[in-house]
PDB file of C-alpha atoms in Angstrom:
ATOM      1  CA  GLN A   1      88.233 101.297  83.240  1.00 46.00           C
ATOM      2  CA  LEU A   2      87.837  99.141  86.088  1.00 48.00           C
ATOM      3  CA  VAL A   3      88.990  95.591  85.861  1.00 49.00           C
ATOM      4  CA  LEU A   4      87.939  93.147  88.389  1.00 52.00           C
ATOM      5  CA  THR A   5      89.487  89.951  88.564  1.00 49.00           C
ATOM      6  CA  LEU A   6      88.495  88.326  91.565  1.00 48.00           C
ATOM      7  CA  ASN A   7      85.455  86.352  90.171  1.00 45.00           C
ATOM      8  CA  GLY A   8      85.663  83.794  93.005  1.00 46.00           C
ATOM      9  CA  GLY A   9      88.848  82.716  91.900  1.00 48.00           C
ATOM     10  CA  ALA A  10      90.859  83.837  95.002  1.00 48.00           C
ATOM     11  CA  ALA A  11      87.975  82.361  97.425  1.00 47.00           C
ATOM     12  CA  ALA A  12      87.692  79.160  95.771  1.00 50.00           C
ATOM     13  CA  ALA A  13      91.550  78.656  95.518  1.00 52.00           C
ATOM     14  CA  THR A  14      92.438  77.908  99.295  1.00 58.00           C
ATOM     15  CA  SER A  15      91.074  75.167 101.761  1.00 70.00           C
ATOM     16  CA  SER A  16      90.264  77.563 104.596  1.00 83.00           C
ATOM     17  CA  VAL A  17      86.263  78.461 104.965  1.00 88.00           C
ATOM     18  CA  LEU A  18      87.252  81.579 107.273  1.00 87.00           C
ATOM     19  CA  GLU A  19      89.646  82.730 104.088  1.00 88.00           C
ATOM     20  CA  GLN A  20      86.953  82.047 101.890  1.00 91.00           C
ATOM     21  CA  VAL A  21      84.709  84.499 103.773  1.00 92.00           C
ATOM     22  CA  ARG A  22      86.958  87.149 103.851  1.00 92.00           C
ATOM     23  CA  ALA A  23      87.923  86.757 100.254  1.00 93.00           C
ATOM     24  CA  THR A  24      84.343  86.796  99.272  1.00 95.00           C
ATOM     25  CA  HIS A  25      83.601  89.902 101.552  1.00 96.00           C
ATOM     26  CA  GLU A  26      86.790  91.425  99.617  1.00 96.00           C
ATOM     27  CA  GLU A  27      85.198  90.421  96.089  1.00 96.00           C
ATOM     28  CA  ILE A  28      81.815  92.026  96.942  1.00 97.00           C
ATOM     29  CA  GLU A  29      83.464  95.373  98.008  1.00 97.00           C
ATOM     30  CA  ALA A  30      85.374  95.562  94.974  1.00 96.00           C
ATOM     31  CA  TYR A  31      82.143  95.431  92.910  1.00 97.00           C
ATOM     32  CA  GLU A  32      80.897  97.919  94.944  1.00 97.00           C
ATOM     33  CA  ARG A  33      83.736 100.360  94.198  1.00 97.00           C
ATOM     34  CA  GLY A  34      83.068  99.132  90.822  1.00 96.00           C
ATOM     35  CA  VAL A  35      79.668 100.403  90.911  1.00 97.00           C
ATOM     36  CA  VAL A  36      80.627 103.995  92.514  1.00 97.00           C
ATOM     37  CA  GLU A  37      83.232 104.687  90.278  1.00 96.00           C
ATOM     38  CA  GLN A  38      80.982 103.734  87.129  1.00 96.00           C
ATOM     39  CA  LEU A  39      78.595 105.920  88.662  1.00 95.00           C
ATOM     40  CA  ARG A  40      80.769 108.883  89.527  1.00 96.00           C
ATOM     41  CA  ARG A  41      81.189 109.416  85.689  1.00 94.00           C
ATOM     42  CA  ARG A  42      78.859 111.444  83.306  1.00 94.00           C
ATOM     43  CA  PRO A  43      78.466 109.576  80.442  1.00 94.00           C
ATOM     44  CA  GLN A  44      78.548 111.907  77.155  1.00 95.00           C
ATOM     45  CA  SER A  45      76.520 110.124  74.953  1.00 96.00           C
ATOM     46  CA  MET A  46      73.859 107.618  74.676  1.00 97.00           C
ATOM     47  CA  ARG A  47      76.145 104.714  73.816  1.00 97.00           C
ATOM     48  CA  GLU A  48      78.325 105.340  77.128  1.00 96.00           C
ATOM     49  CA  ARG A  49      75.318 105.449  78.903  1.00 96.00           C
ATOM     50  CA  THR A  50      74.361 102.267  77.537  1.00 97.00           C
ATOM     51  CA  ARG A  51      77.745 100.693  78.091  1.00 96.00           C
ATOM     52  CA  GLN A  52      78.099 102.416  81.718  1.00 96.00           C
ATOM     53  CA  SER A  53      74.363 100.862  82.615  1.00 96.00           C
ATOM     54  CA  LEU A  54      75.741  97.275  81.354  1.00 97.00           C
ATOM     55  CA  ARG A  55      78.801  97.454  83.502  1.00 97.00           C
ATOM     56  CA  VAL A  56      76.798  98.247  86.368  1.00 97.00           C
ATOM     57  CA  ALA A  57      74.298  95.640  86.142  1.00 97.00           C
ATOM     58  CA  ARG A  58      77.146  93.057  85.306  1.00 97.00           C
ATOM     59  CA  TYR A  59      78.784  94.348  88.765  1.00 97.00           C
ATOM     60  CA  VAL A  60      75.664  93.965  90.545  1.00 97.00           C
ATOM     61  CA  SER A  61      74.618  90.560  89.168  1.00 97.00           C
ATOM     62  CA  GLU A  62      78.431  89.323  90.461  1.00 97.00           C
ATOM     63  CA  MET A  63      77.789  90.829  93.788  1.00 97.00           C
ATOM     64  CA  GLY A  64      74.488  88.943  93.869  1.00 97.00           C
ATOM     65  CA  ARG A  65      76.617  85.573  93.252  1.00 97.00           C
ATOM     66  CA  ALA A  66      79.081  86.343  95.301  1.00 97.00           C
ATOM     67  CA  ALA A  67      76.711  86.802  98.137  1.00 97.00           C
ATOM     68  CA  LYS A  68      74.915  83.540  97.475  1.00 97.00           C
ATOM     69  CA  ARG A  69      78.185  81.959  97.941  1.00 95.00           C
ATOM     70  CA  LEU A  70      78.916  83.702 101.134  1.00 95.00           C
ATOM     71  CA  ARG A  71      75.245  83.112 102.206  1.00 95.00           C
ATOM     72  CA  THR A  72      76.242  78.854 101.915  1.00 93.00           C
ATOM     73  CA  LEU A  73      79.403  79.697 103.758  1.00 91.00           C
ATOM     74  CA  TYR A  74      77.564  81.386 106.708  1.00 92.00           C
ATOM     75  CA  ASP A  75      75.171  78.534 106.823  1.00 93.00           C
ATOM     76  CA  ASP A  76      77.900  76.164 107.724  1.00 88.00           C
ATOM     77  CA  ASP A  77      76.003  73.053 107.197  1.00 89.00           C
ATOM     78  CA  ASP A  78      79.215  70.872 107.097  1.00 89.00           C
ATOM     79  CA  HIS A  79      80.349  72.656 110.400  1.00 86.00           C
ATOM     80  CA  ARG A  80      83.641  73.145 108.755  1.00 86.00           C
ATOM     81  CA  LYS A  81      83.671  76.770 110.000  1.00 87.00           C
ATOM     82  CA  ARG A  82      82.905  75.909 113.358  1.00 84.00           C
ATOM     83  CA  ASP A  83      85.486  73.705 113.507  1.00 81.00           C
ATOM     84  CA  GLU A  84      87.779  75.840 111.757  1.00 80.00           C
ATOM     85  CA  ALA A  85      87.123  78.859 114.402  1.00 82.00           C
ATOM     86  CA  ALA A  86      87.561  76.233 117.329  1.00 77.00           C
ATOM     87  CA  ALA A  87      90.995  75.080 116.083  1.00 72.00           C
ATOM     88  CA  ILE A  88      92.081  78.805 115.674  1.00 74.00           C
ATOM     89  CA  ALA A  89      90.775  79.684 119.030  1.00 76.00           C
ATOM     90  CA  GLY A  90      93.083  77.023 120.342  1.00 70.00           C
ATOM     91  CA  THR A  91      90.153  74.603 121.494  1.00 65.00           C
ATOM     92  CA  GLY A  92      89.741  71.091 120.798  1.00 63.00           C
ATOM     93  CA  PRO A  93      91.786  68.273 121.244  1.00 66.00           C
ATOM     94  CA  ASP A  94      95.780  68.529 120.306  1.00 71.00           C
ATOM     95  CA  VAL A  95      95.844  72.228 119.758  1.00 72.00           C
ATOM     96  CA  TYR A  96      99.548  72.098 118.809  1.00 77.00           C
ATOM     97  CA  SER A  97      99.302  69.393 116.074  1.00 78.00           C
ATOM     98  CA  ALA A  98      96.330  71.495 114.986  1.00 74.00           C
ATOM     99  CA  PHE A  99      98.292  74.824 114.511  1.00 77.00           C
ATOM    100  CA  TYR A 100     101.504  73.342 113.087  1.00 84.00           C
ATOM    101  CA  SER A 101      99.187  71.164 110.315  1.00 82.00           C
ATOM    102  CA  ARG A 102      97.567  74.367 109.381  1.00 79.00           C
ATOM    103  CA  LEU A 103     101.133  76.586 109.598  1.00 86.00           C
ATOM    104  CA  ARG A 104     102.170  73.845 107.082  1.00 90.00           C
ATOM    105  CA  GLU A 105      99.313  74.289 104.607  1.00 85.00           C
ATOM    106  CA  LEU A 106      99.433  78.005 104.843  1.00 86.00           C
ATOM    107  CA  LYS A 107     103.311  77.930 103.978  1.00 91.00           C
ATOM    108  CA  GLU A 108     102.559  75.337 101.014  1.00 89.00           C
ATOM    109  CA  TYR A 109      99.634  77.544  99.660  1.00 85.00           C
ATOM    110  CA  HIS A 110     101.997  80.786  99.473  1.00 87.00           C
ATOM    111  CA  ARG A 111     105.049  78.830  98.194  1.00 88.00           C
ATOM    112  CA  ARG A 112     102.501  77.327  95.185  1.00 87.00           C
ATOM    113  CA  ARG A 113     101.050  81.176  94.675  1.00 83.00           C
ATOM    114  CA  ALA A 114     104.794  82.443  94.506  1.00 82.00           C
ATOM    115  CA  ALA A 115     105.592  79.936  91.920  1.00 80.00           C
ATOM    116  CA  GLU A 116     102.175  80.831  89.871  1.00 78.00           C
ATOM    117  CA  ALA A 117     102.937  84.383  90.450  1.00 76.00           C
ATOM    118  CA  ALA A 118     106.876  84.285  89.098  1.00 74.00           C
ATOM    119  CA  ALA A 119     105.212  81.915  86.047  1.00 66.00           C
TER     120      ALA A 119
END
């Protein structure tokens, strides 16, 4: 049985808008793979068919929720995504301090994730 553990957790844990967009796309793809895997199976009984339908419906529902989150991120009402993309492209004031600040954030994020994984 397929186990999907994304449910927005990875996307919500990071402060980077672009990383949230990437993780949400990945989450949607994982649900798509889950639907495909479920539909490839031939249920042998009505009970199995019902369970399969419920799993597929749950995956589709979660894909819809993720797509709504993705739409909100792409709308970029607060311009965080635009500013982050500009910082990555090296435009704007004080490029080097923005780069090293972002590098520090990423290192701290991965340090915390390593500590969580070890626990």
